XYZ file of C-alpha atoms in Angstrom:
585
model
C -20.368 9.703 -30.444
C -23.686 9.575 -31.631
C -27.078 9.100 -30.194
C -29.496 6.241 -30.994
C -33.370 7.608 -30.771
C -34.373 3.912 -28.868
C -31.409 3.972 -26.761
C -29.989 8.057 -25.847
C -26.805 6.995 -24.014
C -25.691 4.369 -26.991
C -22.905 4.697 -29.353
C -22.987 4.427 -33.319
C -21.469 0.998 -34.385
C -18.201 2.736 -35.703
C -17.235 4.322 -32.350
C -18.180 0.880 -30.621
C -15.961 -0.963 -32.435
C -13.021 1.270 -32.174
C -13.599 1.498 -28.260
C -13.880 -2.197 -28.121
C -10.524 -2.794 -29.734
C -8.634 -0.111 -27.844
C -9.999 -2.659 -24.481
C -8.562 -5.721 -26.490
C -5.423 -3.755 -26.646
C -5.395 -2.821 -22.781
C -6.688 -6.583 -22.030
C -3.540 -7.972 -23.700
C -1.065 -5.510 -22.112
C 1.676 -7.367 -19.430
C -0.579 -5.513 -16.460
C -3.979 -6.657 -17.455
C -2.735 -10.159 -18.192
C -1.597 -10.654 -14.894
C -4.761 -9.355 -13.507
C -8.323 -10.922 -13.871
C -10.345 -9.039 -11.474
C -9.192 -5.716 -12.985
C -9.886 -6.638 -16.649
C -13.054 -8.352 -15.576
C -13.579 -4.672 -14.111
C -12.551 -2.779 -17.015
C -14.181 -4.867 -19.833
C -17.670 -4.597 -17.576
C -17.845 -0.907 -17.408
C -16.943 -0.469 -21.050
C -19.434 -2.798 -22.233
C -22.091 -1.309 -20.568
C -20.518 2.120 -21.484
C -20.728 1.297 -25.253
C -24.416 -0.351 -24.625
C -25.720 2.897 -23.560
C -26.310 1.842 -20.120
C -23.853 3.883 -18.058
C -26.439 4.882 -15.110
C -26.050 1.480 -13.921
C -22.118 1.313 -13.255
C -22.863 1.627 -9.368
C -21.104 0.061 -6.879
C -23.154 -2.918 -6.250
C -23.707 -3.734 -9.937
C -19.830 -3.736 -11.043
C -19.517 -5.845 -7.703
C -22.151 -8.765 -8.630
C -22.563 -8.417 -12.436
C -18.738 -7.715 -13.104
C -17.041 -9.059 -10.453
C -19.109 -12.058 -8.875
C -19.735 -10.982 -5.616
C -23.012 -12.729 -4.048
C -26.577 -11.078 -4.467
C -26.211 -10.169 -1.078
C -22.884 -7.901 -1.449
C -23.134 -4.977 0.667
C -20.661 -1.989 -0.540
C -20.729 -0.184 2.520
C -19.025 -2.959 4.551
C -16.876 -4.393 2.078
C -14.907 -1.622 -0.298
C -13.972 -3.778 -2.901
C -15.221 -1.669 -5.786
C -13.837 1.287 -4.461
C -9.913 -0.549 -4.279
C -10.044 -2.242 -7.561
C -11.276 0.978 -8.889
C -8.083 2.830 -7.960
C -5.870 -0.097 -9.233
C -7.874 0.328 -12.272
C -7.207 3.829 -12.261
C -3.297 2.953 -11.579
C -2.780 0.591 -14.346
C -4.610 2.616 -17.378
C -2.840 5.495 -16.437
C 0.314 3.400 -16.611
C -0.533 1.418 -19.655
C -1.375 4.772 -21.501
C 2.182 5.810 -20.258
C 3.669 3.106 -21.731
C 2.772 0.121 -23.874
C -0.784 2.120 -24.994
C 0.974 5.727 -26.052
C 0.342 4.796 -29.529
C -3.440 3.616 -28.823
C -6.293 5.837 -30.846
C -8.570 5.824 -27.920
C -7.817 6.164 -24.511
C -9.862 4.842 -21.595
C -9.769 6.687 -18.511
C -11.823 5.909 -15.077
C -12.762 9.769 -13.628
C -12.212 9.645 -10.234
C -15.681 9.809 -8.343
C -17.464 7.473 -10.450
C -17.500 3.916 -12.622
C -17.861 5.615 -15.868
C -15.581 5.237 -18.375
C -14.250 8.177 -20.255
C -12.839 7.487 -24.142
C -10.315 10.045 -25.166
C -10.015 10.526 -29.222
C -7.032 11.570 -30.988
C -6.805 13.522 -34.252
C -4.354 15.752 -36.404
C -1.362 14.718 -38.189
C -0.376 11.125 -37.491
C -3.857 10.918 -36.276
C -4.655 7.489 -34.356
C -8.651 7.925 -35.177
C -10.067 8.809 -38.436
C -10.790 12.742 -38.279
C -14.476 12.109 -39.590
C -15.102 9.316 -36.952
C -14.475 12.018 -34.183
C -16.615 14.746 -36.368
C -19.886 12.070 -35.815
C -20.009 13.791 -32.211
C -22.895 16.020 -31.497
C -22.640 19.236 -30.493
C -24.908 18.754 -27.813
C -23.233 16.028 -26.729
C -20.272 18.168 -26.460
C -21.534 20.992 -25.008
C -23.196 18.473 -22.158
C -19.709 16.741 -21.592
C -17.764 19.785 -20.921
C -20.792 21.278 -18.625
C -20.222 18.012 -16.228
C -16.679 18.127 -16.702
C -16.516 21.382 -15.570
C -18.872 20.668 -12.688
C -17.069 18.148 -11.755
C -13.620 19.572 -11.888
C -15.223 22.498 -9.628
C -16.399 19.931 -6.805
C -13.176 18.380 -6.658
C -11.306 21.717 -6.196
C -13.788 22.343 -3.802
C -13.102 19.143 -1.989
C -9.866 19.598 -2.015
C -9.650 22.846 -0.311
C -11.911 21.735 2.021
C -9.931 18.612 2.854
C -6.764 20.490 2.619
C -8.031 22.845 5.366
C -9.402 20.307 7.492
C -6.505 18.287 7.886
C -3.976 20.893 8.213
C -5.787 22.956 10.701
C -3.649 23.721 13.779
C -3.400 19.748 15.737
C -4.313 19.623 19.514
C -0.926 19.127 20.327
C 1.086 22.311 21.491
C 3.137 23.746 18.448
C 6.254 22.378 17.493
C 9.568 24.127 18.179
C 10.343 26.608 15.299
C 13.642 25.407 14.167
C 12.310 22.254 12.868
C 11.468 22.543 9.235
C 10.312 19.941 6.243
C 12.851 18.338 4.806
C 11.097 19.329 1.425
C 9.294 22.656 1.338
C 5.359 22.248 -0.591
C 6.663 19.367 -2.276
C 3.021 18.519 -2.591
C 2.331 20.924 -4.846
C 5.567 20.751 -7.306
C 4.651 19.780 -10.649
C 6.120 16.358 -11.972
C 8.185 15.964 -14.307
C 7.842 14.805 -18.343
C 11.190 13.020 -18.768
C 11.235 9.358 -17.955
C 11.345 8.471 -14.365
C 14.470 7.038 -13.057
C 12.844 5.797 -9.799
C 11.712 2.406 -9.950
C 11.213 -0.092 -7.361
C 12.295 -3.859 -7.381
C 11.606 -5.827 -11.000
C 10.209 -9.228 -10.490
C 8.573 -11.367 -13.636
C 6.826 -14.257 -12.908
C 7.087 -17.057 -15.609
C 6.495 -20.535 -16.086
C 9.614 -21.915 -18.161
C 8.347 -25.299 -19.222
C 4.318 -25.422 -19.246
C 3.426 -28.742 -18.540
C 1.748 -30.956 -21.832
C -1.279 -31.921 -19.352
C -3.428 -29.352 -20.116
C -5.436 -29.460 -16.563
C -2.111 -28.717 -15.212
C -1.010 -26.279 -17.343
C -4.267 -24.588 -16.396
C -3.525 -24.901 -13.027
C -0.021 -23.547 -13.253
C -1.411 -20.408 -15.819
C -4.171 -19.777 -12.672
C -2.111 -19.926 -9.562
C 0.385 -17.792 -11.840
C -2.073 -15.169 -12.230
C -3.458 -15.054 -8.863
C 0.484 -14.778 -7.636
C 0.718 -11.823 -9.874
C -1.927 -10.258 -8.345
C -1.221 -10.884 -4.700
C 2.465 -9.412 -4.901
C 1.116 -6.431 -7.201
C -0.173 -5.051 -3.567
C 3.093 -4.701 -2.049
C 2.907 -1.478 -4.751
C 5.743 0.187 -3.054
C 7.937 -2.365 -3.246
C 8.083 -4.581 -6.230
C 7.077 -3.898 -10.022
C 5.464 -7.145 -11.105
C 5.839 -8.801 -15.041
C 4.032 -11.171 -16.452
C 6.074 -11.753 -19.921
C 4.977 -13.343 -22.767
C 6.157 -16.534 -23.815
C 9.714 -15.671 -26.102
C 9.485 -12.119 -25.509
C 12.745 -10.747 -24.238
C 12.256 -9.305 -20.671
C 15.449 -10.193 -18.337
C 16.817 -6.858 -19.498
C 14.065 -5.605 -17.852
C 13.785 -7.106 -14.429
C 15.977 -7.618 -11.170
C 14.773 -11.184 -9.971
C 12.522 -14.019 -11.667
C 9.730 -16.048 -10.180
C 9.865 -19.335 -12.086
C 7.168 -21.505 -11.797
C 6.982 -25.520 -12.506
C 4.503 -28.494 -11.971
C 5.224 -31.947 -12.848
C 1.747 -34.381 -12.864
C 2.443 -37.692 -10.492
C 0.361 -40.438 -9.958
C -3.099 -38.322 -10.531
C -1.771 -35.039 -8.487
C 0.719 -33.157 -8.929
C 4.147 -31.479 -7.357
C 4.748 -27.852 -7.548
C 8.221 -25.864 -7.430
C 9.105 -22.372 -7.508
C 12.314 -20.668 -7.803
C 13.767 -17.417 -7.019
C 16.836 -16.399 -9.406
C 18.570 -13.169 -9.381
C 18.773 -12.222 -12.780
C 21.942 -9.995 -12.445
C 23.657 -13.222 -11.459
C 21.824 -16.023 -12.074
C 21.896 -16.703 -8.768
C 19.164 -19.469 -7.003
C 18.085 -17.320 -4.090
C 15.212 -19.330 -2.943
C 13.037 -22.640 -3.594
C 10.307 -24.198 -1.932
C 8.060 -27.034 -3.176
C 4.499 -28.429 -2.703
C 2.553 -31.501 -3.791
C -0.886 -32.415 -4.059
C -2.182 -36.051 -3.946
C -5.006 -35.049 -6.638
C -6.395 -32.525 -8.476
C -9.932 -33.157 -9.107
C -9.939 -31.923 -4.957
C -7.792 -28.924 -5.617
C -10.154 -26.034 -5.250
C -9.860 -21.648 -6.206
C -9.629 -20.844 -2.837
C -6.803 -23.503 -2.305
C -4.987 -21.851 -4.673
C -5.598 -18.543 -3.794
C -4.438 -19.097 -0.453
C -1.170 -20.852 -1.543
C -0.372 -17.475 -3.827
C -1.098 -14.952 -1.042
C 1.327 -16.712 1.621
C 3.439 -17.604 -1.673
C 3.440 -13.555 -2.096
C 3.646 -12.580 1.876
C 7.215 -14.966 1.851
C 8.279 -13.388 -1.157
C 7.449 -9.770 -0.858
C 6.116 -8.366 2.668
C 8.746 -5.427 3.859
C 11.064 -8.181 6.051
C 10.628 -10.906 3.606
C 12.765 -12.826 1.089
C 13.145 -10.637 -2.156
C 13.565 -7.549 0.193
C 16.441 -9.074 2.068
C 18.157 -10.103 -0.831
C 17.676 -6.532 -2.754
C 19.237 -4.924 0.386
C 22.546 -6.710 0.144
C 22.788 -5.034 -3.501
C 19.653 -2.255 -4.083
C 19.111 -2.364 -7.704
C 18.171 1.206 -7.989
C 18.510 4.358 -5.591
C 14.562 4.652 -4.985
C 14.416 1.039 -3.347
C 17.769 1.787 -1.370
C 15.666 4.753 0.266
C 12.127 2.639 0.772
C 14.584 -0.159 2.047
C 16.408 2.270 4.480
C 12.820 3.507 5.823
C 11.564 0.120 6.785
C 15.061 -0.411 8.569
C 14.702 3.019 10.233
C 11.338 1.567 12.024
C 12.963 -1.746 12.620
C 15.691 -0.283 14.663
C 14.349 2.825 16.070
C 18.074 4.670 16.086
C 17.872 8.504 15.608
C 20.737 7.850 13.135
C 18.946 5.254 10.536
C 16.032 7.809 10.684
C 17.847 10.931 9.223
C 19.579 9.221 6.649
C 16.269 7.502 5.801
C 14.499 11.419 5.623
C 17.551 12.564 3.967
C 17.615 9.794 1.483
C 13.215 10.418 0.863
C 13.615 13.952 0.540
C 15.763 13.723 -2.260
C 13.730 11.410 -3.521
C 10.460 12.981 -3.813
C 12.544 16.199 -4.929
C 13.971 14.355 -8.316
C 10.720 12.576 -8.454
C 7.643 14.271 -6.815
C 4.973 11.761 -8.521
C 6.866 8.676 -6.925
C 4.047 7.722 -4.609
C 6.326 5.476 -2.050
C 8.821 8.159 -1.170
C 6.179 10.271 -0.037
C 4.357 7.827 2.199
C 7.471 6.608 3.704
C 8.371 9.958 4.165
C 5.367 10.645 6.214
C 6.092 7.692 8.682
C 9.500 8.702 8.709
C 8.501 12.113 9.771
C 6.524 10.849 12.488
C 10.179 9.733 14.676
C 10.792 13.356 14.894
C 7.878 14.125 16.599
C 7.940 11.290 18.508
C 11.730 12.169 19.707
C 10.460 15.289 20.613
C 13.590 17.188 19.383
C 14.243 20.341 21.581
C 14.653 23.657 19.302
C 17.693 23.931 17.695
C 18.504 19.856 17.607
C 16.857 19.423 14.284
C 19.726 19.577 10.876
C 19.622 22.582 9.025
C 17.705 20.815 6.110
C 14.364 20.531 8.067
C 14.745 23.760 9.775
C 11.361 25.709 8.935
C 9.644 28.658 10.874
C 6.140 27.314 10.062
C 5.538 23.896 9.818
C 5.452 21.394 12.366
C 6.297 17.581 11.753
C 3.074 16.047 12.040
C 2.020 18.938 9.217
C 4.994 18.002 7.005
C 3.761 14.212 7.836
C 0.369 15.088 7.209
C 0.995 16.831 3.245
C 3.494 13.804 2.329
C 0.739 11.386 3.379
C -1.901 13.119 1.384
C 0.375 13.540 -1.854
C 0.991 9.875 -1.125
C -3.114 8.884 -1.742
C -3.344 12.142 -4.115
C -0.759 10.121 -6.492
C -1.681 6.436 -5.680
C -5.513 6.291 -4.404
C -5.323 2.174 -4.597
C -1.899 2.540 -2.468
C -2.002 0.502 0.444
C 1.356 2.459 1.756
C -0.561 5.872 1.640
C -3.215 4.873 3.504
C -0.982 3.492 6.107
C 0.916 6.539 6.695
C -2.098 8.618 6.953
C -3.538 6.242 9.362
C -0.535 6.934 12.039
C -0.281 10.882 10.711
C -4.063 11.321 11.713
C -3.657 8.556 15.288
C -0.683 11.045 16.483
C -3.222 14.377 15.450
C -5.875 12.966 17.575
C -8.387 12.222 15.246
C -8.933 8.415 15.993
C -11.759 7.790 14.276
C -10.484 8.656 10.831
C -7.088 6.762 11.796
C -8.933 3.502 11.981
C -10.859 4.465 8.809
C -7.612 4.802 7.289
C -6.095 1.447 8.697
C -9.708 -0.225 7.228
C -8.499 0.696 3.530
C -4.967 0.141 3.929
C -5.785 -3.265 4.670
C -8.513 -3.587 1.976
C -6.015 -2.490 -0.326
C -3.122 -5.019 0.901
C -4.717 -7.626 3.190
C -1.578 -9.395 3.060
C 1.117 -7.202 4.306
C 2.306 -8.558 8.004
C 3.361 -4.135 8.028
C 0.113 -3.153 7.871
C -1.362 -5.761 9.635
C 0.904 -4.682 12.487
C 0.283 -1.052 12.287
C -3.206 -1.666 12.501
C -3.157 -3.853 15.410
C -0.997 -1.341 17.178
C -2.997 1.248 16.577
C -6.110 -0.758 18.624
C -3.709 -1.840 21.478
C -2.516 1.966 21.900
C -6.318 2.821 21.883
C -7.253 0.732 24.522
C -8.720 -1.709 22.399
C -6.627 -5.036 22.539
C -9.529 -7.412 21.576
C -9.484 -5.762 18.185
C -5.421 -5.424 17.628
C -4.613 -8.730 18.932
C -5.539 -11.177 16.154
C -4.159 -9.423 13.636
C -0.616 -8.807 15.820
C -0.939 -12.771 16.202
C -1.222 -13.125 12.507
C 1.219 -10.421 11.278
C 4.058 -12.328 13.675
C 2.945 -15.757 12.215
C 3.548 -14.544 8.572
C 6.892 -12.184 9.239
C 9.929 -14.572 10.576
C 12.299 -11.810 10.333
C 9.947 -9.206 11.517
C 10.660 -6.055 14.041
C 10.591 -6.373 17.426
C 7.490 -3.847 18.023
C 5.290 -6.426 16.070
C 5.914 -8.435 19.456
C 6.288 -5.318 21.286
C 2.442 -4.423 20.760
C 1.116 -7.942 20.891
C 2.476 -8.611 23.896
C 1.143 -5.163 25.342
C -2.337 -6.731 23.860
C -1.949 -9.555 25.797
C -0.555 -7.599 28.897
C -3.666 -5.724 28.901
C -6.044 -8.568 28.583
C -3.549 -10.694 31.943
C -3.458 -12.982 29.006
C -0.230 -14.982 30.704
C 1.011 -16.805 28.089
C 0.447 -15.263 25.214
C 2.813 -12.490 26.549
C 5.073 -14.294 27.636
C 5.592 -15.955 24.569
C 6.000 -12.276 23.136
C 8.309 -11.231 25.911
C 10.288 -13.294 25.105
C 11.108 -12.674 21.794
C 12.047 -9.013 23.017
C 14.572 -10.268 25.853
C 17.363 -10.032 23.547
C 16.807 -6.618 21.382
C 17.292 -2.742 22.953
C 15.218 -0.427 21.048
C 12.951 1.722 23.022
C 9.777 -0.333 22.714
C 11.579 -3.689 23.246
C 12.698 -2.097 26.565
C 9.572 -0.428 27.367
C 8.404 -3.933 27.305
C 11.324 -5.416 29.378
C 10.213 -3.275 32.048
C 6.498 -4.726 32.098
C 7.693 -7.799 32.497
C 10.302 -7.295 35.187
C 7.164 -5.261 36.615
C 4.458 -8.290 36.767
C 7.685 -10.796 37.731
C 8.521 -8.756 40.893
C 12.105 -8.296 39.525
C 12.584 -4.396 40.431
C 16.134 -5.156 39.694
C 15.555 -6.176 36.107
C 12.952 -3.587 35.677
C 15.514 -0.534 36.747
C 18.024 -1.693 34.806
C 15.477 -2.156 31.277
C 14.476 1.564 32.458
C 17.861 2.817 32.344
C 18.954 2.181 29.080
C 15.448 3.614 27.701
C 16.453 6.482 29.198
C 19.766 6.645 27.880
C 18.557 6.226 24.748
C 15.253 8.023 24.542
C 15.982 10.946 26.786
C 12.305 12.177 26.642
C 11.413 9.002 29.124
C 13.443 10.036 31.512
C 11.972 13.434 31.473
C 8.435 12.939 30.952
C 7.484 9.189 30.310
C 3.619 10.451 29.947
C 4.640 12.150 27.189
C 6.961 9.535 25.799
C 3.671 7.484 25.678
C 1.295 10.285 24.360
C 3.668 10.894 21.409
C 3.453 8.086 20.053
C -0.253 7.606 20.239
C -1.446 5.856 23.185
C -4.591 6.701 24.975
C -4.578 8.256 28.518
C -6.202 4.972 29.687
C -3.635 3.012 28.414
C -0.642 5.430 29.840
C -1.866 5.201 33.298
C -1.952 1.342 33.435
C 1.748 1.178 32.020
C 2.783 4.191 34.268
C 1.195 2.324 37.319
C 2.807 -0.882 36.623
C 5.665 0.788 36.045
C 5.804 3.022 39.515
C 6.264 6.094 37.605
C 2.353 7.211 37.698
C 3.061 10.564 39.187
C 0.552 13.711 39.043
């Protein structure tokens, strides 16, 4: 690139116009289709890239200049730059992996910054004209790799200092010695070039016949795109299409989200349609009308695509359930497998869950979603407390502890996905269970910027404040993850009604209580036994104690540390152990 003496930072009008049709290329990709925000995002920094005004890409300006957030957007309280940044990130690294191999110019988003980076490629077959890369100066050059290699130098720097930080020694006392990672330094194993085999569930979303009104058909293209972006979210999960019209993409995809509005009597009626495209199968409908559309409003249909999105998608929800029945690939058995491992809480369905992730992230160590679940998996053996020796042969190591092995698959998790909601949930219950709370709710605030939708992180979350002591916080969003899950686990009700319990909130509680009456995992139980407790029913109480016991040994032994291990505060021990009669010294 060149520089204009009026204007330092600008480019010639050759290397504009090349950039600017490498974004038209990205803007028309499947991925960027789909996604407003993100190529409102992209085509903002660009533009001012190519302008010569890159020293304004800050947070605030990309947030009210490209985005249209209000003049009084604050970016320390709401991270929305920072998230659609990594998805940026996320898609141009997959579009360039893909669809954009062939592209002359490559646009890349340095992590650390807003400024975009444009990567030229020469020699034979060359996708630029050799003398349009030759217009460089050599100062220009010699300036870019001096802040290149600055920058590369921080982040090693950052790294090792983060790497240190976090894997320091925890305040818990060491872990027994036979217990070893189910992958050794996985974190550090370079990925592989061949194609990856792991891919999650395929879902396109299409509208088969576009209405002729063309208010509708804008309506239908909008709420469309909006759905699109909502179930992107649930990133470890589902792989969302947006086809073109004609193109050929059922090869390509497990299920299809069809989409239909028919105008009536100045509004209009809505249908959607789940098909599974292996079989053709009708796997869900649903419907909804509107008496008139001059009243229908953005918001109104950005609220009907997120709970459109939540039903669809969320970990318990309907695509999930159906993909379990027959997984269409080996990497969403294993993801599948971990979210039933939770569910259940069996000792069992978490070691074939671990197994099942470690082999994953082994055949595939930059699959972001095996690592993260891993981590959470990980997290049961600590909390089980395995005595030395217990542990299979496959995780027996000398030096690492689980909470470290949880720790390094829930940092390779963010390493490979930084917009990954998943990752930042698993680090958020790695760091809780090392003590450092603070961070943990740091981490819970960007897992649900990055996926305010998800009833599973909403949950986690929640929990997280309840076990802290801090049930006016976790309750609303325990309340609101049980409202969107119907076939959700028991611990979402488990932990609200523990929030409620804690607050003598009656019958809120009891409504939760209920819904645990009938299950026998540990936490159900746990809760069970609370209730018994404030109903004066010791007999009901010893008998919900019992069979924790029998299955979760460690209560019997030491229910303190039953409680500590899985990340409640001392204040909150000593008010279950005192209800509970088992408050000894």
């Amino acid at each position: 690139m060149t520089e204009d003496a009026d204007d330092p930072g600008r480019l010639d009008v050759r290397a504009a116009a090349i950039i600017r049709a490498g974004l038209d290329r990205v803007l028309v990709s499947d991925a960027f289709r789909a996604a407003p925000q993100l190529s409102a995002f992209l085509s903002f920094v660009v533009e001012r890239t190519v302008e010569g005004r890159a020293a304004e890409l800050k947070g605030y300006t990309i947030a009210v200049e490209g985005l249209g957030r209000p003049a009084d957007f604050n970016p320390q309280l709401d991270p929305i730059v920072r998230v659609e940044a990594g998805r940026l990130r996320r898609a141009l690294a997959q579009y360039y992996t893909g669809d954009g191999r062939g592209d002359p110019v490559q646009i890349s988003m340095p992590v650390g910054g807003y400024v975009p980076v444009f990567t030229w490629f020469g020699g034979e077959g060359s996708r630029i004209a050799d003398e349009a890369a030759d217009e460089a100066q050599e100062p220009d050059r010699r300036t870019a790799r001096r802040w290149t290699g600055l920058t590369l130098a921080a982040l090693a720097l950052g790294l090792l200092a983060l790497s240190w930080w976090y894997l320091r020694p925890s305040r818990e006392p060491a872990q027994s010695a036979a217990l070893r990672p189910a992958v050794t330094e996985q974190a550090a194993a370079p990925q592989s070039e061949a194609p990856s085999a792991s891919f999650l569930v395929r879902v396109a979303i299409t509208n088969p016949s576009p209405p002729s009104d063309p208010k509708l058909a804008d309506v239908v293209r909008r709420f469309s795109a909006l759905l699109v972006d909502a179930m992107a979210r649930f990133d470890d999960i589902v792989t969302i299409k947006a086809p073109l019209p004609g193109s050929n993409w059922e090869d390509e995809v497990d299920y299809a989200i069809e989409i239909d509005a028919q105008g009536l009597d100045g509004g209009a009626v809505g249908l959607a349609r789940l098909r599974s495209v292996r079989d053709g199968r009708i796997v869900w409908t649903t419907s909804s009308s509107r008496s008139s559309l001059a009243t229908l409003q953005e918001n109104d249909l950005a609220e009907m695509a997120r709970r459109l999105a939540t039903r669809l998608t969320e970990p318990f929800g309907i695509i999930p359930a159906d993909a379990r029945q027959l997984p269409p690939s080996p990497a969403i058995r294993c993801i599948l497998k971990a979210f039933d491992a939770r569910r259940a809480m069996v000792p069992e369905m978490y070691l074939a869950a671990r197994t099942c992730l470690a082999q994953l992230v082994e055949q595939d160590p930059g699959f972001y979603p095996a690592w993260a679940h891993l981590a959470i998996i990980t997290l049961g053996e600590y909390a089980a407390a395995a005595p030395q020796g217990t542990a299979p042969q496959e995780y027996a190591d000398n030096t690492r502890p689980p909470l470290d092995r949880s720790l390094a698959a829930a940092l390779t998790a963010v390493r490979l996905a930084p917009s990954g909601a998943r990752a930042y949930q698993a680090l958020m219950n790695v760091l809780l269970l090392r003590g450092a709370t603070d961070e943990a709710i740091q981490m819970g605030r960007e897992a649900q910027a990055r996926n305010p939708y998800d009833p599973e992180i909403m949950a986690d979350v929640g929990a997280l404040y309840v076990r802290l002591g801090r049930p006016l916080d976790g309750l609303p969003l325990l309340e609101r993850a049980t409202s969107l899950s119907v076939a959700r686990p028991p611990r979402y009700d488990f932990y609200a009604f523990l929030g409620a319990y804690l607050l003598d909130a009656g019958k809120a509680s009891e409504s939760h209580a209920a819904m645990l009456a009938a299950d026998t995992s540990q936490l159900s139980l746990l809760g069970q036994a609370l209730r018994a407790a404030a109903e004066n029913d010791p007999e009901k109480q010893a008998r919900a104690i019992a069979q924790l016991v029998e299955i979760s040994p460690l209560f019997g032994r030491d229910p303190r540390a039953f409680l500590q291990r899985r990340g409640f505060a001392a204040s909150v021990i000593d008010r279950i152990l005192t209800a509970l009669d088992l408050n000894k010294p």
